[in-house]
PDB file of C-alpha atoms in Angstrom:
ATOM      1  CA  ALA A   1      81.197 123.223 122.802  1.00  0.00           C
ATOM      2  CA  GLN A   2      77.778 124.325 124.560  1.00  0.00           C
ATOM      3  CA  SER A   3      74.840 122.325 125.462  1.00  0.00           C
ATOM      4  CA  VAL A   4      71.143 122.642 127.174  1.00  0.00           C
ATOM      5  CA  THR A   5      69.217 120.976 129.717  1.00  0.00           C
ATOM      6  CA  GLN A   6      65.556 121.017 130.274  1.00  0.00           C
ATOM      7  CA  LEU A   7      64.886 119.469 133.311  1.00  0.00           C
ATOM      8  CA  ASP A   8      61.440 118.586 133.069  1.00  0.00           C
ATOM      9  CA  SER A   9      59.985 116.787 129.919  1.00  0.00           C
ATOM     10  CA  GLN A  10      56.235 117.411 130.734  1.00  0.00           C
ATOM     11  CA  VAL A  11      55.272 120.101 133.310  1.00  0.00           C
ATOM     12  CA  PRO A  12      51.223 119.705 133.937  1.00  0.00           C
ATOM     13  CA  VAL A  13      49.729 122.840 135.195  1.00  0.00           C
ATOM     14  CA  PHE A  14      46.380 123.823 136.032  1.00  0.00           C
ATOM     15  CA  GLU A  15      44.680 127.127 133.887  1.00  0.00           C
ATOM     16  CA  GLU A  16      45.282 130.278 135.860  1.00  0.00           C
ATOM     17  CA  ALA A  17      48.344 128.599 137.693  1.00  0.00           C
ATOM     18  CA  PRO A  18      51.895 129.819 137.693  1.00  0.00           C
ATOM     19  CA  VAL A  19      54.518 128.042 135.612  1.00  0.00           C
ATOM     20  CA  GLU A  20      58.755 127.612 135.132  1.00  0.00           C
ATOM     21  CA  LEU A  21      60.117 125.187 133.126  1.00  0.00           C
ATOM     22  CA  ARG A  22      64.054 125.254 133.871  1.00  0.00           C
ATOM     23  CA  CYS A  23      66.540 125.358 131.317  1.00  0.00           C
ATOM     24  CA  ASN A  24      70.399 125.628 132.277  1.00  0.00           C
ATOM     25  CA  TYR A  25      73.654 125.394 130.428  1.00  0.00           C
ATOM     26  CA  SER A  26      77.469 125.356 129.577  1.00  0.00           C
ATOM     27  CA  SER A  27      79.509 127.056 127.503  1.00  0.00           C
ATOM     28  CA  SER A  28      82.752 128.056 127.633  1.00  0.00           C
ATOM     29  CA  VAL A  29      82.479 130.694 125.936  1.00  0.00           C
ATOM     30  CA  SER A  30      79.660 134.336 126.274  1.00  0.00           C
ATOM     31  CA  VAL A  31      76.104 133.025 124.131  1.00  0.00           C
ATOM     32  CA  TYR A  32      72.741 133.753 123.435  1.00  0.00           C
ATOM     33  CA  LEU A  33      70.155 132.076 125.167  1.00  0.00           C
ATOM     34  CA  PHE A  34      66.420 131.884 123.533  1.00  0.00           C
ATOM     35  CA  TRP A  35      63.021 130.201 124.311  1.00  0.00           C
ATOM     36  CA  TYR A  36      61.113 128.797 121.534  1.00  0.00           C
ATOM     37  CA  VAL A  37      57.087 127.449 121.306  1.00  0.00           C
ATOM     38  CA  GLN A  38      56.442 124.777 119.352  1.00  0.00           C
ATOM     39  CA  TYR A  39      52.337 124.143 118.283  1.00  0.00           C
ATOM     40  CA  PRO A  40      51.447 121.056 117.490  1.00  0.00           C
ATOM     41  CA  ASN A  41      52.497 120.286 113.445  1.00  0.00           C
ATOM     42  CA  GLN A  42      53.734 123.337 113.050  1.00  0.00           C
ATOM     43  CA  GLY A  43      57.443 125.089 113.305  1.00  0.00           C
ATOM     44  CA  LEU A  44      59.195 127.072 116.025  1.00  0.00           C
ATOM     45  CA  GLN A  45      58.051 130.362 116.672  1.00  0.00           C
ATOM     46  CA  LEU A  46      60.295 132.619 119.188  1.00  0.00           C
ATOM     47  CA  LEU A  47      58.740 133.209 122.341  1.00  0.00           C
ATOM     48  CA  LEU A  48      61.668 135.346 123.554  1.00  0.00           C
ATOM     49  CA  LYS A  49      65.714 135.423 123.863  1.00  0.00           C
ATOM     50  CA  TYR A  50      68.517 137.403 125.948  1.00  0.00           C
ATOM     51  CA  LEU A  51      71.573 138.767 123.996  1.00  0.00           C
ATOM     52  CA  SER A  52      72.936 141.016 126.177  1.00  0.00           C
ATOM     53  CA  GLY A  53      71.655 144.131 128.679  1.00  0.00           C
ATOM     54  CA  SER A  54      69.339 143.544 131.185  1.00  0.00           C
ATOM     55  CA  THR A  55      68.563 140.112 132.136  1.00  0.00           C
ATOM     56  CA  LEU A  56      65.116 139.399 132.502  1.00  0.00           C
ATOM     57  CA  VAL A  57      63.605 139.352 129.457  1.00  0.00           C
ATOM     58  CA  GLU A  58      60.086 139.209 128.565  1.00  0.00           C
ATOM     59  CA  SER A  59      57.692 138.115 126.286  1.00  0.00           C
ATOM     60  CA  ILE A  60      53.839 139.699 124.388  1.00  0.00           C
ATOM     61  CA  ASN A  61      51.874 137.681 125.385  1.00  0.00           C
ATOM     62  CA  GLY A  62      53.350 137.014 129.683  1.00  0.00           C
ATOM     63  CA  PHE A  63      56.308 134.882 129.615  1.00  0.00           C
ATOM     64  CA  GLU A  64      59.354 136.193 131.542  1.00  0.00           C
ATOM     65  CA  ALA A  65      62.971 134.529 131.281  1.00  0.00           C
ATOM     66  CA  GLU A  66      65.898 135.262 133.756  1.00  0.00           C
ATOM     67  CA  PHE A  67      69.048 134.770 132.618  1.00  0.00           C
ATOM     68  CA  ASN A  68      71.368 133.475 135.869  1.00  0.00           C
ATOM     69  CA  LYS A  69      75.229 133.567 134.640  1.00  0.00           C
ATOM     70  CA  SER A  70      76.309 132.221 138.261  1.00  0.00           C
ATOM     71  CA  GLN A  71      73.683 129.223 138.039  1.00  0.00           C
ATOM     72  CA  THR A  72      73.959 129.304 134.147  1.00  0.00           C
ATOM     73  CA  SER A  73      70.204 129.086 133.690  1.00  0.00           C
ATOM     74  CA  PHE A  74      67.464 131.022 132.040  1.00  0.00           C
ATOM     75  CA  HIS A  75      63.980 129.561 133.423  1.00  0.00           C
ATOM     76  CA  LEU A  76      60.731 130.738 131.737  1.00  0.00           C
ATOM     77  CA  ARG A  77      58.419 131.716 133.773  1.00  0.00           C
ATOM     78  CA  LYS A  78      54.155 132.833 133.297  1.00  0.00           C
ATOM     79  CA  PRO A  79      52.290 134.376 136.843  1.00  0.00           C
ATOM     80  CA  SER A  80      48.740 132.196 134.767  1.00  0.00           C
ATOM     81  CA  VAL A  81      48.853 130.196 132.002  1.00  0.00           C
ATOM     82  CA  HIS A  82      45.766 129.767 130.153  1.00  0.00           C
ATOM     83  CA  ILE A  83      45.251 126.948 127.963  1.00  0.00           C
ATOM     84  CA  SER A  84      46.328 127.791 124.594  1.00  0.00           C
ATOM     85  CA  ASP A  85      50.121 127.853 126.213  1.00  0.00           C
ATOM     86  CA  THR A  86      50.070 124.268 125.669  1.00  0.00           C
ATOM     87  CA  ALA A  87      52.283 123.169 123.617  1.00  0.00           C
ATOM     88  CA  GLU A  88      56.227 122.121 123.477  1.00  0.00           C
ATOM     89  CA  TYR A  89      58.850 124.685 124.543  1.00  0.00           C
ATOM     90  CA  PHE A  90      62.599 124.639 123.551  1.00  0.00           C
ATOM     91  CA  CYS A  91      65.723 126.178 125.353  1.00  0.00           C
ATOM     92  CA  ALA A  92      68.520 126.801 122.712  1.00  0.00           C
ATOM     93  CA  VAL A  93      71.493 128.140 122.962  1.00  0.00           C
ATOM     94  CA  SER A  94      74.669 129.815 120.492  1.00  0.00           C
ATOM     95  CA  GLU A  95      78.106 130.211 120.998  1.00  0.00           C
ATOM     96  CA  SER A  96      78.122 134.337 120.773  1.00  0.00           C
ATOM     97  CA  THR A  97      81.595 133.993 118.975  1.00  0.00           C
ATOM     98  CA  GLY A  98      82.751 131.594 115.774  1.00  0.00           C
ATOM     99  CA  GLY A  99      79.703 130.547 113.978  1.00  0.00           C
ATOM    100  CA  PHE A 100      76.660 131.627 115.877  1.00  0.00           C
ATOM    101  CA  LYS A 101      74.418 127.637 115.456  1.00  0.00           C
ATOM    102  CA  THR A 102      71.549 126.750 117.569  1.00  0.00           C
ATOM    103  CA  ILE A 103      71.308 123.768 120.075  1.00  0.00           C
ATOM    104  CA  PHE A 104      68.548 123.158 121.419  1.00  0.00           C
ATOM    105  CA  GLY A 105      67.106 121.420 124.336  1.00  0.00           C
ATOM    106  CA  ALA A 106      65.234 118.136 124.520  1.00  0.00           C
ATOM    107  CA  GLY A 107      61.734 120.280 125.263  1.00  0.00           C
ATOM    108  CA  THR A 108      59.734 120.482 127.500  1.00  0.00           C
ATOM    109  CA  ARG A 109      55.727 120.088 127.452  1.00  0.00           C
ATOM    110  CA  LEU A 110      53.856 122.262 128.652  1.00  0.00           C
ATOM    111  CA  PHE A 111      50.296 120.949 129.245  1.00  0.00           C
ATOM    112  CA  VAL A 112      47.369 123.252 131.324  1.00  0.00           C
ATOM    113  CA  LYS A 113      44.878 121.648 132.210  1.00  0.00           C
ATOM    114  CA  ALA A 114      41.303 123.660 133.065  1.00  0.00           C
TER     115      ALA A 114
ATOM    116  CA  GLY B   1      62.844 141.826 111.161  1.00  0.00           C
ATOM    117  CA  ALA B   2      64.964 139.097 109.230  1.00  0.00           C
ATOM    118  CA  VAL B   3      62.968 136.532 107.309  1.00  0.00           C
ATOM    119  CA  VAL B   4      63.344 132.704 106.589  1.00  0.00           C
ATOM    120  CA  SER B   5      61.753 131.019 103.837  1.00  0.00           C
ATOM    121  CA  GLN B   6      61.357 127.275 103.816  1.00  0.00           C
ATOM    122  CA  HIS B   7      59.860 125.301 101.032  1.00  0.00           C
ATOM    123  CA  PRO B   8      57.942 122.985 100.290  1.00  0.00           C
ATOM    124  CA  SER B   9      56.085 123.202 103.412  1.00  0.00           C
ATOM    125  CA  TRP B  10      55.258 119.395 103.535  1.00  0.00           C
ATOM    126  CA  VAL B  11      55.448 116.451 100.810  1.00  0.00           C
ATOM    127  CA  ILE B  12      55.184 113.364 100.424  1.00  0.00           C
ATOM    128  CA  CYS B  13      57.536 111.234  98.262  1.00  0.00           C
ATOM    129  CA  LYS B  14      58.088 107.699  96.959  1.00  0.00           C
ATOM    130  CA  SER B  15      61.075 105.050  98.370  1.00  0.00           C
ATOM    131  CA  GLY B  16      63.640 105.841  95.798  1.00  0.00           C
ATOM    132  CA  THR B  17      62.690 109.343  94.773  1.00  0.00           C
ATOM    133  CA  SER B  18      64.889 112.201  95.846  1.00  0.00           C
ATOM    134  CA  VAL B  19      63.537 115.108  97.657  1.00  0.00           C
ATOM    135  CA  LYS B  20      64.443 119.023  97.401  1.00  0.00           C
ATOM    136  CA  ILE B  21      64.026 121.440 100.508  1.00  0.00           C
ATOM    137  CA  GLU B  22      64.444 125.579 100.065  1.00  0.00           C
ATOM    138  CA  CYS B  23      65.144 127.654 103.128  1.00  0.00           C
ATOM    139  CA  ARG B  24      65.381 131.544 101.660  1.00  0.00           C
ATOM    140  CA  SER B  25      67.199 134.343 103.306  1.00  0.00           C
ATOM    141  CA  LEU B  26      63.903 137.307 102.527  1.00  0.00           C
ATOM    142  CA  ASP B  27      65.351 140.256 103.958  1.00  0.00           C
ATOM    143  CA  PHE B  28      69.222 140.215 104.693  1.00  0.00           C
ATOM    144  CA  GLN B  29      72.059 137.962 103.075  1.00  0.00           C
ATOM    145  CA  ALA B  30      72.311 134.699 104.808  1.00  0.00           C
ATOM    146  CA  THR B  31      76.152 133.856 104.772  1.00  0.00           C
ATOM    147  CA  THR B  32      75.484 131.172 107.073  1.00  0.00           C
ATOM    148  CA  MET B  33      72.240 128.893 107.398  1.00  0.00           C
ATOM    149  CA  PHE B  34      71.813 125.616 109.836  1.00  0.00           C
ATOM    150  CA  TRP B  35      69.985 122.891 108.940  1.00  0.00           C
ATOM    151  CA  TYR B  36      67.846 120.720 111.889  1.00  0.00           C
ATOM    152  CA  ARG B  37      66.216 117.796 112.386  1.00  0.00           C
ATOM    153  CA  GLN B  38      62.742 116.988 114.273  1.00  0.00           C
ATOM    154  CA  PHE B  39      61.765 113.509 114.788  1.00  0.00           C
ATOM    155  CA  PRO B  40      58.148 112.795 117.061  1.00  0.00           C
ATOM    156  CA  LYS B  41      57.915 114.455 119.976  1.00  0.00           C
ATOM    157  CA  GLN B  42      61.945 114.899 120.083  1.00  0.00           C
ATOM    158  CA  SER B  43      64.014 118.190 120.497  1.00  0.00           C
ATOM    159  CA  LEU B  44      65.750 119.560 117.226  1.00  0.00           C
ATOM    160  CA  MET B  45      68.509 117.910 115.640  1.00  0.00           C
ATOM    161  CA  LEU B  46      71.604 119.865 114.575  1.00  0.00           C
ATOM    162  CA  MET B  47      72.630 118.206 110.393  1.00  0.00           C
ATOM    163  CA  ALA B  48      75.334 120.251 109.286  1.00  0.00           C
ATOM    164  CA  THR B  49      76.275 123.980 109.096  1.00  0.00           C
ATOM    165  CA  SER B  50      76.805 125.153 105.549  1.00  0.00           C
ATOM    166  CA  ASN B  51      78.370 129.041 104.719  1.00  0.00           C
ATOM    167  CA  GLU B  52      78.042 130.261 100.798  1.00  0.00           C
ATOM    168  CA  GLY B  53      80.623 129.395  98.375  1.00  0.00           C
ATOM    169  CA  SER B  54      81.437 126.590 100.210  1.00  0.00           C
ATOM    170  CA  LYS B  55      80.813 122.730 101.712  1.00  0.00           C
ATOM    171  CA  ALA B  56      78.742 122.301 104.411  1.00  0.00           C
ATOM    172  CA  THR B  57      79.926 121.085 107.701  1.00  0.00           C
ATOM    173  CA  TYR B  58      77.488 117.955 108.585  1.00  0.00           C
ATOM    174  CA  GLU B  59      77.373 117.155 112.191  1.00  0.00           C
ATOM    175  CA  GLN B  60      78.595 113.103 114.107  1.00  0.00           C
ATOM    176  CA  GLY B  61      75.908 110.421 112.513  1.00  0.00           C
ATOM    177  CA  VAL B  62      74.602 112.800 109.808  1.00  0.00           C
ATOM    178  CA  GLU B  63      75.112 110.947 106.176  1.00  0.00           C
ATOM    179  CA  LYS B  64      76.850 113.256 103.569  1.00  0.00           C
ATOM    180  CA  ASP B  65      75.486 111.870 100.690  1.00  0.00           C
ATOM    181  CA  LYS B  66      71.741 111.507 102.595  1.00  0.00           C
ATOM    182  CA  PHE B  67      71.782 114.400 102.924  1.00  0.00           C
ATOM    183  CA  LEU B  68      73.030 117.356 100.180  1.00  0.00           C
ATOM    184  CA  ILE B  69      73.749 120.493 100.974  1.00  0.00           C
ATOM    185  CA  ASN B  70      74.282 123.271  98.411  1.00  0.00           C
ATOM    186  CA  HIS B  71      74.304 126.803  99.577  1.00  0.00           C
ATOM    187  CA  ALA B  72      75.933 128.936  96.402  1.00  0.00           C
ATOM    188  CA  SER B  73      74.114 132.479  96.649  1.00  0.00           C
ATOM    189  CA  LEU B  74      73.721 134.618  99.765  1.00  0.00           C
ATOM    190  CA  THR B  75      69.936 134.412  99.268  1.00  0.00           C
ATOM    191  CA  LEU B  76      69.596 130.247  99.300  1.00  0.00           C
ATOM    192  CA  SER B  77      71.109 127.033 101.173  1.00  0.00           C
ATOM    193  CA  THR B  78      68.887 124.269  99.184  1.00  0.00           C
ATOM    194  CA  LEU B  79      68.958 120.860 101.249  1.00  0.00           C
ATOM    195  CA  THR B  80      68.516 117.200  98.914  1.00  0.00           C
ATOM    196  CA  VAL B  81      67.658 113.938 100.402  1.00  0.00           C
ATOM    197  CA  THR B  82      68.775 110.849  98.384  1.00  0.00           C
ATOM    198  CA  SER B  83      67.239 107.786  97.647  1.00  0.00           C
ATOM    199  CA  ALA B  84      64.341 109.070 100.336  1.00  0.00           C
ATOM    200  CA  HIS B  85      63.413 105.745 102.228  1.00  0.00           C
ATOM    201  CA  PRO B  86      60.667 105.170 105.626  1.00  0.00           C
ATOM    202  CA  GLU B  87      63.229 106.418 108.171  1.00  0.00           C
ATOM    203  CA  ASP B  88      64.151 109.726 106.148  1.00  0.00           C
ATOM    204  CA  SER B  89      60.541 110.907 107.571  1.00  0.00           C
ATOM    205  CA  SER B  90      61.057 113.869 109.471  1.00  0.00           C
ATOM    206  CA  PHE B  91      60.363 117.622 110.374  1.00  0.00           C
ATOM    207  CA  TYR B  92      63.262 119.492 108.725  1.00  0.00           C
ATOM    208  CA  ILE B  93      63.816 122.867 109.414  1.00  0.00           C
ATOM    209  CA  CYS B  94      66.399 125.749 108.907  1.00  0.00           C
ATOM    210  CA  SER B  95      67.972 128.855 110.151  1.00  0.00           C
ATOM    211  CA  ALA B  96      70.263 131.630 108.162  1.00  0.00           C
ATOM    212  CA  SER B  97      72.665 134.137 109.634  1.00  0.00           C
ATOM    213  CA  ASP B  98      73.596 136.624 108.309  1.00  0.00           C
ATOM    214  CA  ASP B  99      78.286 137.028 109.128  1.00  0.00           C
ATOM    215  CA  ARG B 100      77.894 139.050 112.834  1.00  0.00           C
ATOM    216  CA  GLY B 101      75.548 136.187 113.468  1.00  0.00           C
ATOM    217  CA  TYR B 102      72.990 138.632 113.753  1.00  0.00           C
ATOM    218  CA  TYR B 103      70.173 136.661 112.783  1.00  0.00           C
ATOM    219  CA  GLY B 104      70.837 133.115 113.689  1.00  0.00           C
ATOM    220  CA  TYR B 105      67.847 132.883 115.734  1.00  0.00           C
ATOM    221  CA  THR B 106      65.392 133.105 112.174  1.00  0.00           C
ATOM    222  CA  PHE B 107      63.444 130.154 112.271  1.00  0.00           C
ATOM    223  CA  GLY B 108      62.153 128.486 108.544  1.00  0.00           C
ATOM    224  CA  SER B 109      58.277 127.236 109.274  1.00  0.00           C
ATOM    225  CA  GLY B 110      60.010 123.567 108.575  1.00  0.00           C
ATOM    226  CA  THR B 111      59.442 120.994 105.749  1.00  0.00           C
ATOM    227  CA  ARG B 112      56.892 117.863 106.536  1.00  0.00           C
ATOM    228  CA  LEU B 113      58.627 114.938 104.683  1.00  0.00           C
ATOM    229  CA  THR B 114      57.176 111.353 104.977  1.00  0.00           C
ATOM    230  CA  VAL B 115      57.993 109.302 102.592  1.00  0.00           C
ATOM    231  CA  VAL B 116      56.474 106.695 101.363  1.00  0.00           C
TER     232      VAL B 116
END
């Protein structure tokens, strides 16, 4: 079975600073990897995903994540954050065979300060 | 793109009553649907996996008789919280997948259940 570990429960950062939210996974088979963002009292929004191909994936709002198979990681980065990026970020993994259920990490609270 | 619609977005019910939450795939046939629960300030926990036309598979610790899941068609799955109690108050969210798993990462907008 797959599992996901988000190493930081909270990440405070100043506006316009870079940020990295860490995510490691484990699985015995190949996986799909995702980052979701959740704003207060809202549902999940898909931020970006890795299914196959290029290991570097980007979102439309400046986030990027790199799939590193050897380190079993899928860290999320942004070179310059905004106040509006304050939210909960979830890393998730879905096995690419047999069921496709998605398992979520515990979440990382990104808090951007002015 | 794939769209999953969840209804209602929020519901308040009295303790002891039952509540039904619907999850619909709008533009694809959902062979499999997943139901999650999220407690405040916590992650999403998978409750059960439902396959169209068969019984749902529940995760360990989830009460089958408490959380009834029906997946009678390829576009609709329902979660019924029976005899709800305040401790059932939570955010419930579904996701749907076709038989290739291609849409398995599309989630509904969630349902906020408050039991009073």
